[in-house]
Each structure stands twice: as C-alpha cells, then as structure tokens.
Short mmCIF file of C-alpha atoms and ligand atoms in Angstrom, two decimals:
data_model
loop_
_atom_site.label_atom_id
_atom_site.label_comp_id
_atom_site.label_asym_id
_atom_site.label_seq_id
_atom_site.Cartn_x
_atom_site.Cartn_y
_atom_site.Cartn_z
CA UNK V 467 5.30 3.88 0.53
CA UNK V 468 5.68 2.71 4.11
CA UNK V 469 7.00 -0.80 4.78
CA UNK V 470 6.70 -0.93 8.56
CA UNK V 471 3.84 0.82 10.31
CA UNK V 472 1.80 0.02 13.43
CA UNK V 473 -1.14 1.84 11.93
CA UNK V 474 -3.65 0.21 14.27
CA UNK V 475 -1.91 1.76 17.28
CA UNK V 476 -2.25 5.47 16.43
CA UNK V 477 -4.73 7.17 18.80
CA UNK V 478 -7.13 7.83 15.92
CA UNK V 479 -6.30 4.76 13.81
CA UNK V 480 -9.41 4.89 11.64
CA UNK V 481 -8.64 8.45 10.56
CA UNK V 482 -4.97 7.64 9.87
CA UNK V 483 -6.10 4.60 7.87
CA UNK V 484 -8.37 6.73 5.67
CA UNK V 485 -5.72 9.37 5.12
CA UNK V 486 -2.99 6.79 4.45
CA UNK V 487 -5.23 5.00 1.93
CA UNK V 488 -5.55 8.30 0.14
CA UNK V 489 -1.97 9.56 0.30
CA UNK V 490 0.31 6.51 0.39
CA UNK V 491 0.81 4.09 -2.48
CA UNK V 492 1.50 1.11 -0.24
CA UNK V 493 1.48 0.58 3.54
CA UNK V 494 2.66 -2.57 5.28
CA UNK V 495 0.73 -2.65 8.51
CA UNK V 496 2.63 -4.92 10.90
CA UNK V 497 0.88 -6.23 14.01
CA UNK V 498 2.29 -7.21 17.39
CA UNK V 499 0.24 -10.33 18.18
CA UNK V 500 -1.97 -12.86 16.38
CA UNK V 501 -5.06 -11.67 18.27
CA UNK V 502 -4.28 -8.05 17.44
CA UNK V 503 -3.93 -9.08 13.81
CA UNK V 504 -7.37 -10.71 13.83
CA UNK V 505 -8.97 -7.68 15.51
CA UNK V 506 -7.20 -5.13 13.31
CA UNK V 507 -8.11 -6.94 10.09
CA UNK V 508 -11.77 -6.49 11.02
CA UNK V 509 -11.71 -2.75 11.67
CA UNK V 510 -9.01 -1.71 9.21
CA UNK V 511 -9.52 -4.02 6.26
CA UNK V 512 -6.68 -4.93 3.94
CA UNK V 513 -6.90 -3.29 0.53
CA UNK V 514 -4.82 -2.83 -2.58
CA UNK V 515 -2.83 -0.19 -0.72
CA UNK V 516 -2.88 -1.51 2.83
CA UNK V 517 -1.22 -4.87 3.45
CA UNK V 518 -1.76 -6.28 6.95
CA UNK V 519 0.40 -9.08 8.33
CA UNK V 520 0.20 -11.33 11.37
CA UNK V 521 3.11 -11.02 13.80
CA UNK V 522 4.34 -11.63 17.33
CA UNK V 523 6.57 -8.85 18.60
CA UNK V 524 9.59 -10.03 20.65
CA UNK V 525 8.83 -7.41 23.33
CA UNK V 526 5.62 -9.27 24.19
CA UNK V 527 7.01 -12.80 23.74
CA UNK V 528 6.37 -13.72 27.39
CA UNK V 529 2.76 -12.49 27.34
CA UNK V 530 1.78 -13.79 23.89
CA UNK V 531 3.68 -17.04 23.65
CA UNK V 532 0.37 -18.90 23.91
CA UNK V 533 -0.70 -17.37 20.59
CA UNK V 534 2.16 -18.96 18.62
CA UNK V 535 -0.03 -21.71 17.12
CA UNK V 536 -2.49 -19.06 16.00
CA UNK V 537 0.33 -17.17 14.29
CA UNK V 538 1.54 -20.29 12.47
CA UNK V 539 -1.92 -20.96 11.10
CA UNK V 540 -2.41 -17.30 10.07
CA UNK V 541 0.92 -17.50 8.23
CA UNK V 542 -0.55 -20.07 5.84
CA UNK V 543 -2.78 -17.41 4.31
CA UNK V 544 -0.42 -14.43 4.13
CA UNK V 545 2.80 -13.92 2.22
CA UNK V 546 4.08 -11.39 4.79
CA UNK V 547 4.81 -11.88 8.49
CA UNK V 548 5.63 -9.19 11.02
CA UNK V 549 6.55 -7.86 13.31
CA UNK V 550 8.72 -10.75 14.44
CA UNK V 551 12.33 -11.09 15.57
CA UNK V 552 14.46 -10.80 18.68
CA UNK V 553 15.20 -8.11 21.27
CA UNK V 554 18.37 -8.56 23.31
CA UNK V 555 18.21 -5.21 25.11
CA UNK V 556 18.37 -5.26 28.93
CA UNK V 557 14.64 -4.72 29.27
CA UNK V 558 13.64 -7.82 27.29
CA UNK V 559 16.58 -10.20 27.35
CA UNK V 560 15.26 -12.22 30.30
CA UNK V 561 12.85 -13.78 27.78
CA UNK V 562 15.45 -14.20 25.05
CA UNK V 563 15.17 -18.00 24.91
CA UNK V 564 11.42 -17.75 24.54
CA UNK V 565 11.82 -15.13 21.80
CA UNK V 566 14.21 -17.48 20.01
CA UNK V 567 11.74 -20.36 20.21
CA UNK V 568 9.05 -18.22 18.63
CA UNK V 569 11.29 -16.81 15.90
CA UNK V 570 12.67 -20.27 15.06
CA UNK V 571 9.14 -21.64 14.72
CA UNK V 572 8.22 -18.77 12.42
CA UNK V 573 11.29 -19.37 10.24
CA UNK V 574 10.77 -23.11 10.14
CA UNK V 575 7.16 -22.61 9.13
CA UNK V 576 8.18 -20.10 6.45
CA UNK V 577 10.45 -22.75 4.96
CA UNK V 578 7.63 -25.31 5.03
CA UNK V 579 5.27 -22.86 3.33
CA UNK V 580 7.75 -22.17 0.52
CA UNK V 581 8.95 -18.77 1.75
CA UNK V 582 7.57 -15.66 3.42
CA UNK V 583 8.49 -11.97 3.56
CA UNK V 584 9.38 -11.09 7.15
CA UNK V 585 9.54 -7.65 8.79
CA UNK V 586 12.18 -8.24 11.44
CA UNK V 587 13.06 -6.51 14.70
CA UNK V 588 16.73 -7.04 15.64
CA UNK V 589 17.50 -4.61 18.49
CA UNK V 590 20.70 -5.71 20.29
CA UNK V 591 20.38 -9.10 18.62
CA UNK V 592 21.49 -8.84 14.98
CA UNK V 593 24.07 -11.58 15.40
CA UNK V 594 21.46 -14.05 16.67
CA UNK V 595 18.84 -12.96 14.14
CA UNK V 596 21.25 -13.45 11.23
CA UNK V 597 22.40 -16.77 12.65
CA UNK V 598 18.82 -18.05 12.73
CA UNK V 599 18.13 -16.77 9.22
CA UNK V 600 21.21 -18.62 8.00
CA UNK V 601 20.06 -21.80 9.71
CA UNK V 602 16.71 -21.71 7.86
CA UNK V 603 17.56 -21.51 4.20
CA UNK V 604 14.49 -21.06 2.04
CA UNK V 605 12.64 -18.95 4.65
CA UNK V 606 12.06 -16.25 2.01
CA UNK V 607 12.93 -12.56 2.28
CA UNK V 608 14.11 -10.75 5.41
CA UNK V 609 13.39 -7.05 5.79
CA UNK V 610 15.44 -5.78 8.72
CA UNK V 611 13.54 -2.86 10.17
CA UNK V 612 15.35 0.06 11.87
CA UNK V 613 18.68 -1.77 11.86
CA UNK V 614 20.93 -0.30 14.59
CA UNK V 615 23.65 -2.93 15.00
CA UNK V 616 27.32 -2.79 14.05
CA UNK V 617 28.71 -2.15 10.56
CA UNK V 618 30.11 -5.70 10.52
CA UNK V 619 26.69 -7.26 11.20
CA UNK V 620 25.27 -4.95 8.55
CA UNK V 621 27.71 -6.18 5.94
CA UNK V 622 26.92 -9.76 6.91
CA UNK V 623 23.19 -9.04 6.47
CA UNK V 624 23.93 -7.41 3.15
CA UNK V 625 25.82 -10.46 1.92
CA UNK V 626 22.95 -12.66 3.00
CA UNK V 627 20.57 -10.73 0.76
CA UNK V 628 18.59 -8.98 3.50
CA UNK V 629 16.49 -5.90 2.80
CA UNK V 630 16.33 -2.87 5.09
CA UNK V 631 13.43 -0.60 5.99
CA UNK V 632 14.62 2.83 7.01
CA UNK V 633 12.62 5.61 8.65
CA UNK V 634 12.95 9.31 9.50
CA UNK V 635 13.67 8.55 13.19
CA UNK V 636 16.57 6.27 12.26
CA UNK V 637 18.07 8.91 9.98
CA UNK V 638 17.81 11.52 12.75
CA UNK V 639 20.76 9.81 14.48
CA UNK V 640 24.37 9.94 13.32
CA UNK V 641 24.74 6.18 13.77
CA UNK V 642 21.60 5.54 11.71
CA UNK V 643 22.91 7.72 8.90
CA UNK V 644 26.28 5.98 8.98
CA UNK V 645 24.64 2.56 8.67
CA UNK V 646 22.28 3.74 5.93
CA UNK V 647 25.34 4.82 3.97
CA UNK V 648 26.47 1.20 3.82
CA UNK V 649 23.15 -0.38 2.93
CA UNK V 650 22.62 -1.98 -0.50
CA UNK V 651 20.75 0.74 -2.40
CA UNK V 652 18.67 -1.75 -4.33
CA UNK V 653 17.30 -3.28 -1.12
CA UNK V 654 16.26 -0.26 0.96
CA UNK V 655 12.62 0.77 1.43
CA UNK V 656 11.04 3.54 3.53
CA UNK V 657 9.22 2.93 6.81
CA UNK V 658 7.53 5.12 9.41
CA UNK V 659 7.42 2.70 12.39
CA UNK V 660 4.69 5.02 13.64
CA UNK V 661 3.29 5.70 16.09
CA UNK V 662 6.28 4.40 18.13
CA UNK V 663 8.95 6.20 16.11
CA UNK V 664 8.97 9.90 16.78
CA UNK V 665 10.79 12.87 15.33
CA UNK V 666 10.91 16.00 17.50
CA UNK V 667 8.33 14.51 19.84
CA UNK V 668 5.71 13.74 17.19
CA UNK V 669 4.84 10.27 15.88
CA UNK V 670 5.98 9.70 12.31
CA UNK V 671 2.94 9.34 10.03
CA UNK V 672 2.78 6.79 7.15
CA UNK V 673 2.89 9.56 4.54
CA UNK V 674 6.08 10.92 6.12
CA UNK V 675 8.05 7.71 5.50
CA UNK V 676 8.81 8.89 1.97
CA UNK V 677 10.76 11.87 3.33
CA UNK V 678 13.73 9.51 3.83
CA UNK V 679 14.44 9.98 0.11
CA UNK V 680 15.83 13.45 0.88
CA UNK V 681 18.27 12.31 3.59
CA UNK V 682 19.25 9.14 1.71
CA UNK V 683 20.11 11.25 -1.34
CA UNK V 684 22.51 13.29 0.83
CA UNK V 685 23.96 10.19 2.47
CA UNK V 686 24.42 8.32 -0.81
CA UNK V 687 25.64 11.40 -2.66
CA UNK V 688 23.02 11.25 -5.39
CA UNK V 689 20.23 13.53 -6.63
CA UNK V 690 16.98 13.52 -4.70
CA UNK V 691 15.08 12.50 -7.83
CA UNK V 692 17.37 9.50 -8.17
CA UNK V 693 16.86 8.34 -4.59
CA UNK V 694 13.08 8.73 -5.00
CA UNK V 695 13.16 6.55 -8.11
CA UNK V 696 15.36 3.96 -6.42
CA UNK V 697 13.12 3.70 -3.34
CA UNK V 698 10.02 3.46 -5.48
CA UNK V 699 11.50 0.71 -7.67
CA UNK V 700 12.57 -1.19 -4.55
CA UNK V 701 9.16 -0.69 -2.98
CA UNK V 702 7.35 -1.98 -6.05
CA UNK V 703 9.57 -5.06 -6.09
CA UNK V 704 8.98 -5.80 -2.41
CA UNK V 705 5.25 -5.15 -2.62
CA UNK V 706 5.10 -7.63 -5.49
CA UNK V 707 6.67 -10.29 -3.26
CA UNK V 708 4.05 -9.46 -0.64
CA UNK V 709 1.28 -9.77 -3.20
CA UNK V 710 2.39 -13.19 -4.39
CA UNK V 711 0.44 -16.01 -2.82
CA UNK V 712 2.33 -19.13 -3.78
CA UNK V 713 5.52 -18.86 -1.78
CA UNK V 714 8.43 -16.51 -2.10
CA UNK V 715 11.30 -17.82 -4.17
CA UNK V 716 14.01 -15.21 -4.17
CA UNK V 717 17.71 -15.81 -4.35
CA UNK V 718 19.73 -14.64 -1.39
CA UNK V 719 17.09 -15.66 1.16
ZN1 ZN W 1484 7.80 -1.85 14.83
#
C-alpha cells in the first residue's frame, strides 16, 4: 500500500497507474491543486485500488490561492483531502500567512462536513500545523506525511492521535529513522511520495513503498513478518476511513 503518492506527476503516469493498479493493494493519489485534481481524475480514474483526493499544496499557495473555493466544494464529495498543510522553509515562508489561511479554511470545512482524512505536509512548520489541528476539533484524521520535525513535536502529534506516512526516502536518513522509532506503531502507514522522493537518484515507485516494512522492523526491533502485518492492518484501517462517505468520526482527531 502507498498512502501518499503524486502518481499523476511521474513522466509516464499512465504506465505507472496501470502497473500500480496491478501490484499495489491501495494507492492514495494526492494532488497539488484543485484543477490538477479535476484533470487527473479524468485521465487516471479512481478505482477500488486507487483513491484520488483534491488538495492544495502549500508550496503553490501563492499561485493557486484562487482555487480555494474549488477545493472546498470538491471536499464535499471526497472523504480524503491532500496534499494540504504548511511549509515554513526559507523558500516558501514568505507566503506563510496565505498558506495558513488556506489550511485553516480546509480544517474548518472538514469540521463542517463531519470530518475528513487529511494527508498533511508539515516541513519546518509542525508546531503551527499541530496548533491549527488542535484549534479545529472534529476535523477528522490527520496523516502527517514525511514528518521531519523535532522529537518533542512528534510526541505532541502522537498524543493528539495523528497518523504518520513513512517512505523509503525518509528512512534513508538517520534523523528519519530516529523519528520513526518513536512513532505509534498502530498509526504508521507506508508512502512513496514519488516521483518527488528519490532513493539513490531514482524516484520511489508506488510498489516500493512497502519496502519500509524491512527498515521499520529493524528500527522497532521486531520480525519483518510482524512489521508487514502491522503496516497492512494499519493500512486497511486507514483505507476504510477513506472509503467511508458520511464523515469521519474517530477519537483522537
Ligand atoms: Zn507530497
């Protein structure tokens, strides 16, 4: 399973889509803008195995702000939203207030709709992301993707009931492995974050997300079989939330 993939952005997306449909039990295809979501849904249709969600990536907040209303109306029809969130890194922080406006609107609307499952970007902004989640109780379920913040923000997120999607690129770094070691094992799912995430220069493919079971087994000090079973059970639980259409009511969100 792969819970965070920009499948539409691989150079040969159609081919990757066909292969992923064949090899991967469940792929969450996150999009970066409401228009991209509409276009992608036409060429790479959602299926039992491929879940596509509308999103508005914080890195393009300044360019796509005008599509916010479109996102809010798309959200009415889908239980998942992503990619959304904040990016406080030097390259994007000049639009941080705008990013916050967008993310707040998404959270507020999730509350109104009875809860949504969100795939969240939190680079250099975990403190603000968690603060906004806290301020919008009833927003649903947060899946923090490629979490790279401090151990203290991680334990805060853990206490708040957040999920984490973890990919091969994250586990290639010592800091990523250290953080993964502290994640709640019953709320971790695999992701590829392809084609952006790369390992040894090559984009991670959706069917490679599952390889995190090997590294997580080492990090958690358990058998590989056990980590595979854990990740699959978590993935089934999360995909069930995504499949539900009448709001997401989960404790801890
Ligand atoms: Zn992403």
